[in-house]
Amino acid sequence: MCITLSFTSKPGLRASNGSLQVPISMLATARAQVIASPKIPAAFPGMTKQCLSDMDLGVHEVVRKQSWPDNLASDVGISRRPRFDPMFIDEAYDKCRTICAEYAKTFYLGTLLMTKERQKAIWAIYVWCRRTDELVDGPNAEYMSSAVLERWEERLEDIFEGRPYDMLDAALSDTVFSFPLDIKPFRDMIEGMRMDTRKSRYKSFQELYLYCYYVAGTVGLMSVPVMGIAPESSVSAHTVYNAALYLGIGNQLTNILRDVGEDASRGRVYLPQDELEQFGLSDKDVFSRKVTDAWREFMKEQIMRARFFFNLAEEGASQLDKDSRWPVWSSLILYRKILDAIEENDYDNLTKRAYVGRTKKLLSLPLAYTRALPEPGLSLR
């Protein structure tokens, strides 16, 4: 279940010199939306006992390994760094840029405010994650086996050792020797693909949370070292990493709620079985595709949980390096709008797929840009 955003760029967003321009009138609208946004509860009932701890997921160790200044710098690491021909590696990154621009248009536009080196690294990470997801959900998914994932994990280890298999691998290999990236979140994402091949039901939210961490929370952990934490950040690095993880969790929960009907057609139910039961529901109700009052009440709770994770993600989004905040805020705002669309469809995600139209996406960009500005006092809560 891939995290993708779709957007078709408009002429008015780009100046003749190639830089991104946001019309003042759109910024004014964005500021008004920020101020008018409703508050959402800061805590979700029962969340602490349902979630796995950072210690269980190994987040503390990832933060330690990916933190400056002791991240890259061993003589052994420098000696292993691959020496690519400059034209070859430029072409590798350009291919990553093209893929990101085609399949994650809104996110790609947000990356254009980042420094050149950060842009390339984020594109390389995005492409590796996309290729990993396509092993299970792509056109060749019918050939998926444990051996395929084992070979993909071996390729990942080769990437981190400076021995890429192809041009796209080379881009990530160059990235891991340029930024303090730990291999664990990448391995964990592959474990998420294994889980997808073994499981089609989740007994509880704790089980589902682990799945969401593997396939999406890991993306946040991969991204923080590249995006960077603002020098003036007032919170710990661990707080920022947790926020990035929570954004991934919220995005994946939103994907799940958006795609309930589509997943049901493949015999999959990514909803906590015990919580379905609490509302008098079961898989049979999902497969019947009938929207009942019980289903609506169940969906309200699931949507509230996803929003809770987006609330948790906000603090970290504002603590990233200022040039890296726009794509993160774009993701936060647009995924919240998917939840809004489910509500607007009267909670029918069984026969309808919640969709955020092009105009709303366009209007979200200046709102995200406004949130990315280092101005205290603005809140979406």
PDB file of C-alpha atoms in Angstrom, residues 82-373:
ATOM      1  CA  PRO A  82      31.931   4.209  -4.004  1.00  0.00           C
ATOM      2  CA  ARG A  83      33.640   6.443  -6.545  1.00  0.00           C
ATOM      3  CA  PHE A  84      31.090   6.930  -9.291  1.00  0.00           C
ATOM      4  CA  ASP A  85      31.730   8.725 -12.534  1.00  0.00           C
ATOM      5  CA  PRO A  86      30.148  12.197 -12.054  1.00  0.00           C
ATOM      6  CA  MET A  87      28.060  11.914 -15.238  1.00  0.00           C
ATOM      7  CA  PHE A  88      26.814   8.455 -14.195  1.00  0.00           C
ATOM      8  CA  ILE A  89      25.722   9.504 -10.714  1.00  0.00           C
ATOM      9  CA  ASP A  90      24.114  12.700 -12.029  1.00  0.00           C
ATOM     10  CA  GLU A  91      22.080  10.576 -14.448  1.00  0.00           C
ATOM     11  CA  ALA A  92      21.144   8.200 -11.609  1.00  0.00           C
ATOM     12  CA  TYR A  93      19.783  11.053  -9.498  1.00  0.00           C
ATOM     13  CA  ASP A  94      18.009  12.515 -12.510  1.00  0.00           C
ATOM     14  CA  LYS A  95      16.200   9.218 -13.045  1.00  0.00           C
ATOM     15  CA  CYS A  96      15.121   9.305  -9.396  1.00  0.00           C
ATOM     16  CA  ARG A  97      13.914  12.875  -9.858  1.00  0.00           C
ATOM     17  CA  THR A  98      11.851  11.851 -12.896  1.00  0.00           C
ATOM     18  CA  ILE A  99      10.193   8.968 -11.037  1.00  0.00           C
ATOM     19  CA  CYS A 100       9.404  11.143  -8.017  1.00  0.00           C
ATOM     20  CA  ALA A 101       7.993  13.904 -10.240  1.00  0.00           C
ATOM     21  CA  GLU A 102       5.754  11.403 -12.050  1.00  0.00           C
ATOM     22  CA  TYR A 103       4.391   9.429  -9.121  1.00  0.00           C
ATOM     23  CA  ALA A 104       4.510  11.906  -6.192  1.00  0.00           C
ATOM     24  CA  LYS A 105       3.871  15.243  -7.863  1.00  0.00           C
ATOM     25  CA  THR A 106       2.872  17.277  -4.821  1.00  0.00           C
ATOM     26  CA  PHE A 107       5.696  15.933  -2.690  1.00  0.00           C
ATOM     27  CA  TYR A 108       8.129  16.525  -5.562  1.00  0.00           C
ATOM     28  CA  LEU A 109       7.134  20.187  -5.842  1.00  0.00           C
ATOM     29  CA  GLY A 110       7.763  20.581  -2.135  1.00  0.00           C
ATOM     30  CA  THR A 111      11.278  19.162  -2.479  1.00  0.00           C
ATOM     31  CA  LEU A 112      12.213  21.935  -4.911  1.00  0.00           C
ATOM     32  CA  LEU A 113      12.735  24.323  -1.990  1.00  0.00           C
ATOM     33  CA  MET A 114      15.321  21.985  -0.461  1.00  0.00           C
ATOM     34  CA  THR A 115      19.049  22.256  -1.083  1.00  0.00           C
ATOM     35  CA  LYS A 116      20.291  20.404  -4.140  1.00  0.00           C
ATOM     36  CA  GLU A 117      22.021  17.662  -2.159  1.00  0.00           C
ATOM     37  CA  ARG A 118      18.945  17.085   0.000  1.00  0.00           C
ATOM     38  CA  GLN A 119      16.696  16.991  -3.048  1.00  0.00           C
ATOM     39  CA  LYS A 120      18.750  14.246  -4.653  1.00  0.00           C
ATOM     40  CA  ALA A 121      18.898  12.202  -1.462  1.00  0.00           C
ATOM     41  CA  ILE A 122      15.141  12.411  -0.842  1.00  0.00           C
ATOM     42  CA  TRP A 123      14.439  11.421  -4.460  1.00  0.00           C
ATOM     43  CA  ALA A 124      16.756   8.407  -4.095  1.00  0.00           C
ATOM     44  CA  ILE A 125      15.053   7.306  -0.858  1.00  0.00           C
ATOM     45  CA  TYR A 126      11.600   7.764  -2.423  1.00  0.00           C
ATOM     46  CA  VAL A 127      12.532   5.599  -5.414  1.00  0.00           C
ATOM     47  CA  TRP A 128      13.936   2.812  -3.245  1.00  0.00           C
ATOM     48  CA  CYS A 129      10.764   2.817  -1.120  1.00  0.00           C
ATOM     49  CA  ARG A 130       8.582   2.772  -4.206  1.00  0.00           C
ATOM     50  CA  ARG A 131      10.498  -0.133  -5.735  1.00  0.00           C
ATOM     51  CA  THR A 132      10.240  -2.005  -2.443  1.00  0.00           C
ATOM     52  CA  ASP A 133       6.473  -1.454  -2.291  1.00  0.00           C
ATOM     53  CA  GLU A 134       6.047  -2.607  -5.885  1.00  0.00           C
ATOM     54  CA  LEU A 135       7.553  -5.989  -5.042  1.00  0.00           C
ATOM     55  CA  VAL A 136       4.257  -6.714  -3.269  1.00  0.00           C
ATOM     56  CA  ASP A 137       1.776  -4.365  -4.941  1.00  0.00           C
ATOM     57  CA  GLY A 138       3.324  -3.777  -8.375  1.00  0.00           C
ATOM     58  CA  PRO A 139       2.693  -5.396 -11.768  1.00  0.00           C
ATOM     59  CA  ASN A 140       5.015  -8.327 -10.982  1.00  0.00           C
ATOM     60  CA  ALA A 141       3.554  -9.003  -7.544  1.00  0.00           C
ATOM     61  CA  GLU A 142       2.299 -12.412  -8.694  1.00  0.00           C
ATOM     62  CA  TYR A 143       5.930 -13.562  -8.757  1.00  0.00           C
ATOM     63  CA  MET A 144       6.513 -12.476  -5.158  1.00  0.00           C
ATOM     64  CA  SER A 145       8.150 -15.011  -2.868  1.00  0.00           C
ATOM     65  CA  SER A 146      10.264 -15.023   0.269  1.00  0.00           C
ATOM     66  CA  ALA A 147      13.297 -15.571  -1.950  1.00  0.00           C
ATOM     67  CA  VAL A 148      12.561 -12.306  -3.811  1.00  0.00           C
ATOM     68  CA  LEU A 149      12.510 -10.350  -0.557  1.00  0.00           C
ATOM     69  CA  GLU A 150      15.652 -12.080   0.686  1.00  0.00           C
ATOM     70  CA  ARG A 151      17.446 -11.103  -2.506  1.00  0.00           C
ATOM     71  CA  TRP A 152      16.132  -7.524  -2.189  1.00  0.00           C
ATOM     72  CA  GLU A 153      17.496  -7.353   1.360  1.00  0.00           C
ATOM     73  CA  GLU A 154      20.869  -8.616   0.129  1.00  0.00           C
ATOM     74  CA  ARG A 155      20.831  -5.851  -2.473  1.00  0.00           C
ATOM     75  CA  LEU A 156      20.085  -3.349   0.280  1.00  0.00           C
ATOM     76  CA  GLU A 157      23.136  -4.530   2.225  1.00  0.00           C
ATOM     77  CA  ASP A 158      25.220  -4.175  -0.947  1.00  0.00           C
ATOM     78  CA  ILE A 159      23.918  -0.616  -1.366  1.00  0.00           C
ATOM     79  CA  PHE A 160      25.089   0.248   2.151  1.00  0.00           C
ATOM     80  CA  GLU A 161      28.461  -1.379   1.415  1.00  0.00           C
ATOM     81  CA  GLY A 162      28.914   0.722  -1.735  1.00  0.00           C
ATOM     82  CA  ARG A 163      28.183  -2.109  -4.204  1.00  0.00           C
ATOM     83  CA  PRO A 164      24.993  -1.049  -6.050  1.00  0.00           C
ATOM     84  CA  TYR A 165      23.311  -3.434  -8.473  1.00  0.00           C
ATOM     85  CA  ASP A 166      21.910  -0.849 -10.907  1.00  0.00           C
ATOM     86  CA  MET A 167      21.740   2.898 -11.527  1.00  0.00           C
ATOM     87  CA  LEU A 168      18.839   3.546  -9.130  1.00  0.00           C
ATOM     88  CA  ASP A 169      20.625   1.574  -6.413  1.00  0.00           C
ATOM     89  CA  ALA A 170      23.708   3.688  -7.097  1.00  0.00           C
ATOM     90  CA  ALA A 171      21.801   6.871  -6.261  1.00  0.00           C
ATOM     91  CA  LEU A 172      20.849   5.481  -2.843  1.00  0.00           C
ATOM     92  CA  SER A 173      24.354   4.122  -2.295  1.00  0.00           C
ATOM     93  CA  ASP A 174      25.787   7.581  -2.927  1.00  0.00           C
ATOM     94  CA  THR A 175      23.171   9.020  -0.554  1.00  0.00           C
ATOM     95  CA  VAL A 176      23.990   6.698   2.353  1.00  0.00           C
ATOM     96  CA  PHE A 177      27.614   7.802   2.155  1.00  0.00           C
ATOM     97  CA  SER A 178      26.573  11.473   2.084  1.00  0.00           C
ATOM     98  CA  PHE A 179      24.036  11.446   4.936  1.00  0.00           C
ATOM     99  CA  PRO A 180      23.955   9.572   8.268  1.00  0.00           C
ATOM    100  CA  LEU A 181      21.466   6.902   7.246  1.00  0.00           C
ATOM    101  CA  ASP A 182      21.150   3.715   9.286  1.00  0.00           C
ATOM    102  CA  ILE A 183      20.141   0.528   7.498  1.00  0.00           C
ATOM    103  CA  LYS A 184      17.550  -0.528  10.110  1.00  0.00           C
ATOM    104  CA  PRO A 185      14.552   1.501   8.816  1.00  0.00           C
ATOM    105  CA  PHE A 186      15.215   0.129   5.308  1.00  0.00           C
ATOM    106  CA  ARG A 187      15.360  -3.440   6.584  1.00  0.00           C
ATOM    107  CA  ASP A 188      12.205  -2.823   8.585  1.00  0.00           C
ATOM    108  CA  MET A 189      10.369  -1.694   5.445  1.00  0.00           C
ATOM    109  CA  ILE A 190      11.291  -4.972   3.768  1.00  0.00           C
ATOM    110  CA  GLU A 191       9.933  -6.748   6.852  1.00  0.00           C
ATOM    111  CA  GLY A 192       6.681  -4.875   6.248  1.00  0.00           C
ATOM    112  CA  MET A 193       6.528  -6.374   2.764  1.00  0.00           C
ATOM    113  CA  ARG A 194       7.021  -9.819   4.302  1.00  0.00           C
ATOM    114  CA  MET A 195       4.155  -9.111   6.669  1.00  0.00           C
ATOM    115  CA  ASP A 196       1.973  -8.153   3.696  1.00  0.00           C
ATOM    116  CA  THR A 197       2.611 -11.540   2.087  1.00  0.00           C
ATOM    117  CA  ARG A 198       1.783 -13.440   5.283  1.00  0.00           C
ATOM    118  CA  LYS A 199      -1.092 -11.495   6.831  1.00  0.00           C
ATOM    119  CA  SER A 200      -4.405 -10.239   5.532  1.00  0.00           C
ATOM    120  CA  ARG A 201      -6.007  -9.620   8.951  1.00  0.00           C
ATOM    121  CA  TYR A 202      -4.925  -7.708  12.073  1.00  0.00           C
ATOM    122  CA  LYS A 203      -6.352  -8.767  15.430  1.00  0.00           C
ATOM    123  CA  SER A 204      -5.753  -5.463  17.195  1.00  0.00           C
ATOM    124  CA  PHE A 205      -4.475  -1.958  16.654  1.00  0.00           C
ATOM    125  CA  GLN A 206      -1.144  -2.976  18.184  1.00  0.00           C
ATOM    126  CA  GLU A 207      -0.671  -5.450  15.319  1.00  0.00           C
ATOM    127  CA  LEU A 208      -1.779  -2.858  12.778  1.00  0.00           C
ATOM    128  CA  TYR A 209       0.499  -0.214  14.303  1.00  0.00           C
ATOM    129  CA  LEU A 210       3.499  -2.491  13.814  1.00  0.00           C
ATOM    130  CA  TYR A 211       2.550  -2.990  10.172  1.00  0.00           C
ATOM    131  CA  CYS A 212       2.131   0.773   9.680  1.00  0.00           C
ATOM    132  CA  TYR A 213       5.519   1.359  11.276  1.00  0.00           C
ATOM    133  CA  TYR A 214       7.191  -1.130   8.951  1.00  0.00           C
ATOM    134  CA  VAL A 215       5.711   0.146   5.689  1.00  0.00           C
ATOM    135  CA  ALA A 216       5.403   3.885   6.406  1.00  0.00           C
ATOM    136  CA  GLY A 217       6.781   4.994   9.761  1.00  0.00           C
ATOM    137  CA  THR A 218      10.185   3.865   8.544  1.00  0.00           C
ATOM    138  CA  VAL A 219      10.046   6.463   5.764  1.00  0.00           C
ATOM    139  CA  GLY A 220      10.017   9.191   8.380  1.00  0.00           C
ATOM    140  CA  LEU A 221      13.070   7.727  10.116  1.00  0.00           C
ATOM    141  CA  MET A 222      14.909   7.546   6.789  1.00  0.00           C
ATOM    142  CA  SER A 223      14.059  11.131   5.904  1.00  0.00           C
ATOM    143  CA  VAL A 224      15.027  13.104   9.017  1.00  0.00           C
ATOM    144  CA  PRO A 225      18.827  12.899   8.528  1.00  0.00           C
ATOM    145  CA  VAL A 226      18.408  14.211   4.975  1.00  0.00           C
ATOM    146  CA  MET A 227      15.893  16.933   5.757  1.00  0.00           C
ATOM    147  CA  GLY A 228      17.858  18.058   8.772  1.00  0.00           C
ATOM    148  CA  ILE A 229      16.786  19.476  12.130  1.00  0.00           C
ATOM    149  CA  ALA A 230      16.768  23.261  12.426  1.00  0.00           C
ATOM    150  CA  PRO A 231      19.729  24.604  14.446  1.00  0.00           C
ATOM    151  CA  GLU A 232      17.280  26.671  16.495  1.00  0.00           C
ATOM    152  CA  SER A 233      15.059  23.654  17.259  1.00  0.00           C
ATOM    153  CA  SER A 234      13.717  23.759  20.809  1.00  0.00           C
ATOM    154  CA  VAL A 235      13.049  20.021  21.116  1.00  0.00           C
ATOM    155  CA  SER A 236      15.215  16.902  21.225  1.00  0.00           C
ATOM    156  CA  ALA A 237      16.221  14.985  18.114  1.00  0.00           C
ATOM    157  CA  HIS A 238      14.223  12.048  19.462  1.00  0.00           C
ATOM    158  CA  THR A 239      11.072  14.190  19.515  1.00  0.00           C
ATOM    159  CA  VAL A 240      11.589  15.107  15.849  1.00  0.00           C
ATOM    160  CA  TYR A 241      12.169  11.470  14.876  1.00  0.00           C
ATOM    161  CA  ASN A 242       9.038  10.401  16.737  1.00  0.00           C
ATOM    162  CA  ALA A 243       7.030  13.071  14.918  1.00  0.00           C
ATOM    163  CA  ALA A 244       8.354  11.825  11.571  1.00  0.00           C
ATOM    164  CA  LEU A 245       7.389   8.282  12.532  1.00  0.00           C
ATOM    165  CA  TYR A 246       3.900   9.443  13.549  1.00  0.00           C
ATOM    166  CA  LEU A 247       3.415  11.208  10.215  1.00  0.00           C
ATOM    167  CA  GLY A 248       4.136   7.922   8.464  1.00  0.00           C
ATOM    168  CA  ILE A 249       1.712   6.094  10.763  1.00  0.00           C
ATOM    169  CA  GLY A 250      -0.997   8.700  10.116  1.00  0.00           C
ATOM    170  CA  ASN A 251      -0.450   8.553   6.365  1.00  0.00           C
ATOM    171  CA  GLN A 252      -0.685   4.772   6.317  1.00  0.00           C
ATOM    172  CA  LEU A 253      -3.803   4.705   8.487  1.00  0.00           C
ATOM    173  CA  THR A 254      -5.333   7.190   6.052  1.00  0.00           C
ATOM    174  CA  ASN A 255      -4.347   5.007   3.095  1.00  0.00           C
ATOM    175  CA  ILE A 256      -6.027   2.086   4.803  1.00  0.00           C
ATOM    176  CA  LEU A 257      -9.255   4.016   5.427  1.00  0.00           C
ATOM    177  CA  ARG A 258      -9.272   5.375   1.868  1.00  0.00           C
ATOM    178  CA  ASP A 259      -8.700   1.911   0.335  1.00  0.00           C
ATOM    179  CA  VAL A 260     -11.037  -0.280   2.417  1.00  0.00           C
ATOM    180  CA  GLY A 261     -13.170  -1.218  -0.587  1.00  0.00           C
ATOM    181  CA  GLU A 262     -10.202  -1.804  -2.894  1.00  0.00           C
ATOM    182  CA  ASP A 263      -8.427  -3.980  -0.320  1.00  0.00           C
ATOM    183  CA  ALA A 264     -11.625  -5.963   0.324  1.00  0.00           C
ATOM    184  CA  SER A 265     -11.756  -6.846  -3.371  1.00  0.00           C
ATOM    185  CA  ARG A 266      -8.374  -8.538  -2.847  1.00  0.00           C
ATOM    186  CA  GLY A 267      -9.568 -10.351   0.281  1.00  0.00           C
ATOM    187  CA  ARG A 268      -7.674  -8.029   2.632  1.00  0.00           C
ATOM    188  CA  VAL A 269      -9.003  -6.194   5.685  1.00  0.00           C
ATOM    189  CA  TYR A 270      -6.505  -3.778   7.244  1.00  0.00           C
ATOM    190  CA  LEU A 271      -8.790  -2.899  10.161  1.00  0.00           C
ATOM    191  CA  PRO A 272      -8.441  -4.015  13.801  1.00  0.00           C
ATOM    192  CA  GLN A 273     -10.648  -7.071  14.162  1.00  0.00           C
ATOM    193  CA  ASP A 274     -11.335  -6.498  17.854  1.00  0.00           C
ATOM    194  CA  GLU A 275     -12.499  -2.943  17.185  1.00  0.00           C
ATOM    195  CA  LEU A 276     -14.793  -4.067  14.381  1.00  0.00           C
ATOM    196  CA  GLU A 277     -16.318  -6.484  16.858  1.00  0.00           C
ATOM    197  CA  GLN A 278     -16.860  -3.702  19.413  1.00  0.00           C
ATOM    198  CA  PHE A 279     -19.163  -2.000  16.904  1.00  0.00           C
ATOM    199  CA  GLY A 280     -20.986  -5.223  16.046  1.00  0.00           C
ATOM    200  CA  LEU A 281     -19.123  -5.522  12.743  1.00  0.00           C
ATOM    201  CA  SER A 282     -17.046  -8.212  11.069  1.00  0.00           C
ATOM    202  CA  ASP A 283     -15.321  -8.991   7.786  1.00  0.00           C
ATOM    203  CA  LYS A 284     -18.726  -9.956   6.425  1.00  0.00           C
ATOM    204  CA  ASP A 285     -19.880  -6.339   6.756  1.00  0.00           C
ATOM    205  CA  VAL A 286     -16.774  -5.123   4.924  1.00  0.00           C
ATOM    206  CA  PHE A 287     -17.306  -7.543   2.054  1.00  0.00           C
ATOM    207  CA  SER A 288     -21.032  -6.745   1.837  1.00  0.00           C
ATOM    208  CA  ARG A 289     -20.078  -3.101   1.115  1.00  0.00           C
ATOM    209  CA  LYS A 290     -23.118  -1.757   2.940  1.00  0.00           C
ATOM    210  CA  VAL A 291     -22.654   1.492   4.846  1.00  0.00           C
ATOM    211  CA  THR A 292     -24.635   1.217   8.076  1.00  0.00           C
ATOM    212  CA  ASP A 293     -24.879   3.448  11.123  1.00  0.00           C
ATOM    213  CA  ALA A 294     -22.554   1.067  12.958  1.00  0.00           C
ATOM    214  CA  TRP A 295     -20.026   1.397  10.124  1.00  0.00           C
ATOM    215  CA  ARG A 296     -20.214   5.190  10.273  1.00  0.00           C
ATOM    216  CA  GLU A 297     -19.570   5.201  14.021  1.00  0.00           C
ATOM    217  CA  PHE A 298     -16.671   2.800  13.580  1.00  0.00           C
ATOM    218  CA  MET A 299     -15.184   5.005  10.863  1.00  0.00           C
ATOM    219  CA  LYS A 300     -15.486   8.112  13.027  1.00  0.00           C
ATOM    220  CA  GLU A 301     -13.247   6.456  15.609  1.00  0.00           C
ATOM    221  CA  GLN A 302     -10.716   5.332  12.987  1.00  0.00           C
ATOM    222  CA  ILE A 303     -10.561   8.805  11.442  1.00  0.00           C
ATOM    223  CA  MET A 304     -10.096  10.375  14.881  1.00  0.00           C
ATOM    224  CA  ARG A 305      -7.116   8.086  15.468  1.00  0.00           C
ATOM    225  CA  ALA A 306      -5.460   9.028  12.169  1.00  0.00           C
ATOM    226  CA  ARG A 307      -5.916  12.715  13.000  1.00  0.00           C
ATOM    227  CA  PHE A 308      -4.373  12.100  16.394  1.00  0.00           C
ATOM    228  CA  PHE A 309      -1.181  10.906  14.732  1.00  0.00           C
ATOM    229  CA  PHE A 310      -1.140  13.918  12.414  1.00  0.00           C
ATOM    230  CA  ASN A 311      -1.383  16.137  15.516  1.00  0.00           C
ATOM    231  CA  LEU A 312       1.625  14.357  16.978  1.00  0.00           C
ATOM    232  CA  ALA A 313       3.518  14.896  13.716  1.00  0.00           C
ATOM    233  CA  GLU A 314       3.039  18.677  13.713  1.00  0.00           C
ATOM    234  CA  GLU A 315       5.643  19.473  16.352  1.00  0.00           C
ATOM    235  CA  GLY A 316       8.393  17.725  14.428  1.00  0.00           C
ATOM    236  CA  ALA A 317       7.399  19.232  11.082  1.00  0.00           C
ATOM    237  CA  SER A 318       8.041  22.704  12.488  1.00  0.00           C
ATOM    238  CA  GLN A 319      11.444  21.687  13.866  1.00  0.00           C
ATOM    239  CA  LEU A 320      12.951  20.524  10.566  1.00  0.00           C
ATOM    240  CA  ASP A 321      15.387  22.662   8.643  1.00  0.00           C
ATOM    241  CA  LYS A 322      13.385  25.523   7.137  1.00  0.00           C
ATOM    242  CA  ASP A 323      14.127  24.462   3.531  1.00  0.00           C
ATOM    243  CA  SER A 324      12.781  20.970   4.189  1.00  0.00           C
ATOM    244  CA  ARG A 325       9.441  21.743   5.817  1.00  0.00           C
ATOM    245  CA  TRP A 326       7.258  22.341   2.754  1.00  0.00           C
ATOM    246  CA  PRO A 327       7.017  18.728   1.479  1.00  0.00           C
ATOM    247  CA  VAL A 328       6.303  17.507   5.015  1.00  0.00           C
ATOM    248  CA  TRP A 329       3.530  20.047   5.596  1.00  0.00           C
ATOM    249  CA  SER A 330       2.133  19.258   2.127  1.00  0.00           C
ATOM    250  CA  SER A 331       1.832  15.613   3.108  1.00  0.00           C
ATOM    251  CA  LEU A 332       0.274  16.458   6.469  1.00  0.00           C
ATOM    252  CA  ILE A 333      -2.354  18.768   5.028  1.00  0.00           C
ATOM    253  CA  LEU A 334      -3.286  16.694   1.981  1.00  0.00           C
ATOM    254  CA  TYR A 335      -3.651  13.478   3.922  1.00  0.00           C
ATOM    255  CA  ARG A 336      -5.902  15.264   6.387  1.00  0.00           C
ATOM    256  CA  LYS A 337      -8.024  16.295   3.421  1.00  0.00           C
ATOM    257  CA  ILE A 338      -8.391  12.632   2.433  1.00  0.00           C
ATOM    258  CA  LEU A 339      -9.950  12.036   5.840  1.00  0.00           C
ATOM    259  CA  ASP A 340     -12.227  15.032   5.239  1.00  0.00           C
ATOM    260  CA  ALA A 341     -13.244  13.490   1.901  1.00  0.00           C
ATOM    261  CA  ILE A 342     -14.218  10.215   3.595  1.00  0.00           C
ATOM    262  CA  GLU A 343     -16.500  12.201   5.893  1.00  0.00           C
ATOM    263  CA  GLU A 344     -17.929  14.115   2.943  1.00  0.00           C
ATOM    264  CA  ASN A 345     -18.747  10.750   1.336  1.00  0.00           C
ATOM    265  CA  ASP A 346     -20.833   9.945   4.459  1.00  0.00           C
ATOM    266  CA  TYR A 347     -18.153   7.411   5.512  1.00  0.00           C
ATOM    267  CA  ASP A 348     -18.688   5.304   2.394  1.00  0.00           C
ATOM    268  CA  ASN A 349     -15.194   3.986   1.783  1.00  0.00           C
ATOM    269  CA  LEU A 350     -16.633   0.613   0.833  1.00  0.00           C
ATOM    270  CA  THR A 351     -17.924   1.597  -2.606  1.00  0.00           C
ATOM    271  CA  LYS A 352     -16.186   4.989  -3.023  1.00  0.00           C
ATOM    272  CA  ARG A 353     -12.541   6.035  -2.938  1.00  0.00           C
ATOM    273  CA  ALA A 354     -12.009   9.357  -1.159  1.00  0.00           C
ATOM    274  CA  TYR A 355     -10.447  11.798  -3.567  1.00  0.00           C
ATOM    275  CA  VAL A 356      -8.904  15.225  -3.120  1.00  0.00           C
ATOM    276  CA  GLY A 357      -9.493  17.243  -6.280  1.00  0.00           C
ATOM    277  CA  ARG A 358      -6.829  19.161  -8.160  1.00  0.00           C
ATOM    278  CA  THR A 359      -8.103  22.559  -7.017  1.00  0.00           C
ATOM    279  CA  LYS A 360      -7.979  21.577  -3.345  1.00  0.00           C
ATOM    280  CA  LYS A 361      -4.484  20.224  -3.839  1.00  0.00           C
ATOM    281  CA  LEU A 362      -3.432  23.471  -5.485  1.00  0.00           C
ATOM    282  CA  LEU A 363      -4.827  25.486  -2.586  1.00  0.00           C
ATOM    283  CA  SER A 364      -3.072  23.195  -0.131  1.00  0.00           C
ATOM    284  CA  LEU A 365       0.363  24.116  -1.442  1.00  0.00           C
ATOM    285  CA  PRO A 366       0.364  27.737  -0.239  1.00  0.00           C
ATOM    286  CA  LEU A 367      -1.206  26.597   3.038  1.00  0.00           C
ATOM    287  CA  ALA A 368       1.677  24.148   3.466  1.00  0.00           C
ATOM    288  CA  TYR A 369       4.128  26.864   2.467  1.00  0.00           C
ATOM    289  CA  THR A 370       2.670  29.170   5.112  1.00  0.00           C
ATOM    290  CA  ARG A 371       2.973  26.493   7.779  1.00  0.00           C
ATOM    291  CA  ALA A 372       6.578  25.891   6.718  1.00  0.00           C
ATOM    292  CA  LEU A 373       7.494  29.514   7.458  1.00  0.00           C
TER     293      LEU A 373
END
